[in-house]
C-alpha positions as CSV (number, residue, x, y, z in Angstrom):
1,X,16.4,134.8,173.3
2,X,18.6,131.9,174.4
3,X,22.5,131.8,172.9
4,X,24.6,129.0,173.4
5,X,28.3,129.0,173.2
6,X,30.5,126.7,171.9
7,X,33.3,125.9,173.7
8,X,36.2,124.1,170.9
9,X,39.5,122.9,172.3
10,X,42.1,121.7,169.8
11,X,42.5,117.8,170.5
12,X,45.6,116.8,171.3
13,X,47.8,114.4,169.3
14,X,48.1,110.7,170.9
15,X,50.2,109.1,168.0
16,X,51.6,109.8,164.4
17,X,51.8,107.3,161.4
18,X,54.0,108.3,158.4
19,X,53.6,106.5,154.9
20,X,55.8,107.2,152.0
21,X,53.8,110.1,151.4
22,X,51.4,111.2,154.2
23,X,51.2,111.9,157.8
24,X,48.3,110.7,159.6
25,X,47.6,111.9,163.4
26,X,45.5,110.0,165.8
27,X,43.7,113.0,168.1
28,X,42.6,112.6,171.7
29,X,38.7,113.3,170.0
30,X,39.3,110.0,168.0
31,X,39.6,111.4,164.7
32,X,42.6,110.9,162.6
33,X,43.5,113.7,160.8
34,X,46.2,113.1,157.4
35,X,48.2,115.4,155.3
36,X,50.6,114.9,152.3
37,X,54.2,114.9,153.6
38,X,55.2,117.5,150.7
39,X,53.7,119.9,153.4
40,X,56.4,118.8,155.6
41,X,60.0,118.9,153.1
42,X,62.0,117.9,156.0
43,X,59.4,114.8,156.7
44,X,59.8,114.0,153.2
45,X,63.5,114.2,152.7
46,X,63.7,112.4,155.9
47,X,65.4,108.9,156.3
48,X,62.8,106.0,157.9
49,X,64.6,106.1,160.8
50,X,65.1,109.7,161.1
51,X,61.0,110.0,160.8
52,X,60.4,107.0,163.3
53,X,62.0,109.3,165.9
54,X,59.4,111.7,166.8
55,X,57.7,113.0,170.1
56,X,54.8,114.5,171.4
57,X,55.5,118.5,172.7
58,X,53.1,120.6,174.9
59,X,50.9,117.2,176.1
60,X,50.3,116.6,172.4
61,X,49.7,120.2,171.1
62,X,52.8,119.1,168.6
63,X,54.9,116.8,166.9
64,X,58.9,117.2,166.9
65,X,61.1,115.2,164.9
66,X,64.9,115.9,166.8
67,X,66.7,114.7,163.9
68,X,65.2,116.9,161.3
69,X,64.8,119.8,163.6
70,X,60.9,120.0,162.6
71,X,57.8,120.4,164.5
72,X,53.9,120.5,163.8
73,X,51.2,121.4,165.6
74,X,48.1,119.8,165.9
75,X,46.4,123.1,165.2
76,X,48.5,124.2,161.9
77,X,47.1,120.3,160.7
78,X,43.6,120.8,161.4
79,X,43.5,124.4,159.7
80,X,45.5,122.4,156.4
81,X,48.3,125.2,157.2
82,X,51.5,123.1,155.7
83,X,55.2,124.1,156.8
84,X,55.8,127.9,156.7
85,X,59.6,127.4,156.3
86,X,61.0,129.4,153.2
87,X,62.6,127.6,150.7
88,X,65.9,129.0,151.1
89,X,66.1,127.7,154.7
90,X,64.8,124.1,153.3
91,X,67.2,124.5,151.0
92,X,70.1,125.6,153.6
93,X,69.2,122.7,155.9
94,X,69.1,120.0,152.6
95,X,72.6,120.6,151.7
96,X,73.9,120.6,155.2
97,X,72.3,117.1,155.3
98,X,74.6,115.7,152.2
99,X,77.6,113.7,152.5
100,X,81.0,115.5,151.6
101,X,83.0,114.4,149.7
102,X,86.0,113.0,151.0
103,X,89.2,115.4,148.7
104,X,91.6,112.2,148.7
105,X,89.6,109.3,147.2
106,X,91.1,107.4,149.4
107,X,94.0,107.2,147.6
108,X,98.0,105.9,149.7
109,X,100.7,108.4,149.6
C-alpha cells in the first residue's frame, strides 16, 4: 500500500490591514486570514498611528507592533489562538499608557 505525506508549511505573512475591529493578514499562499482585534487588547487600545506602525519578524512568521510592544504570529492566527497575555499584565501596560496628571494645574506662584 501506497502512503503519501503531506508536507504543510505555515505561509508567511506579506501585509496586515487593521479595521476598527479586526485584523486581516494577507499570507504568502494567497489567503487572507482575519481575526477580531479583542484577541489583540493592545491592538485595540492602540492609537491609529500606533497600529499603522507594524513590521514583519522572522521573514513573515510575525507581526510586531514596537509601540505597543505586541507581536503575533502567523501560526497563533491560523490555529484562532488569540493573545495569551494575562490580564494583569494588560492591565499593567494600560495604565502605564495614561496621561498623568500634571499636580499644579498649571496654576503661577
Amino acid at each position: 500500500m501506497r502512503t503519501s505525506t503531506v508536507r504543510t508549511e505555515t505561509p508567511l505573512a506579506e501585509d496586515v490591514t487593521l479595521t476598527a475591529d479586526t485584523i486581516h493578514v494577507d499570507l504568502s499562499d494567497g489567503r487572507t486570514i482575519s481575526a477580531p482585534l479583542a484577541w489583540f487588547p493592545r491592538l485595540l487600545n492602540a492609537s491609529q498611528k500606533e497600529r499603522d506602525n507594524w513590521r514583519l519578524i522572522g521573514k513573515g512568521q510575525g507581526l510586531h507592533w514596537e509601540d505597543i510592544d505586541e507581536d503575533i504570529s502567523v501560526g497563533n492566527l491560523l490555529m484562532g489562538q488569540a493573545s495569551g497575555e494575562s490580564q494583569q499584565s494588560f492591565e499593567k501596560w494600560l495604565s502605564a499608557r495614561k496621561p498623568r496628571r500634571s499636580t499644579s494645574h498649571g496654576q503661577r506662584r
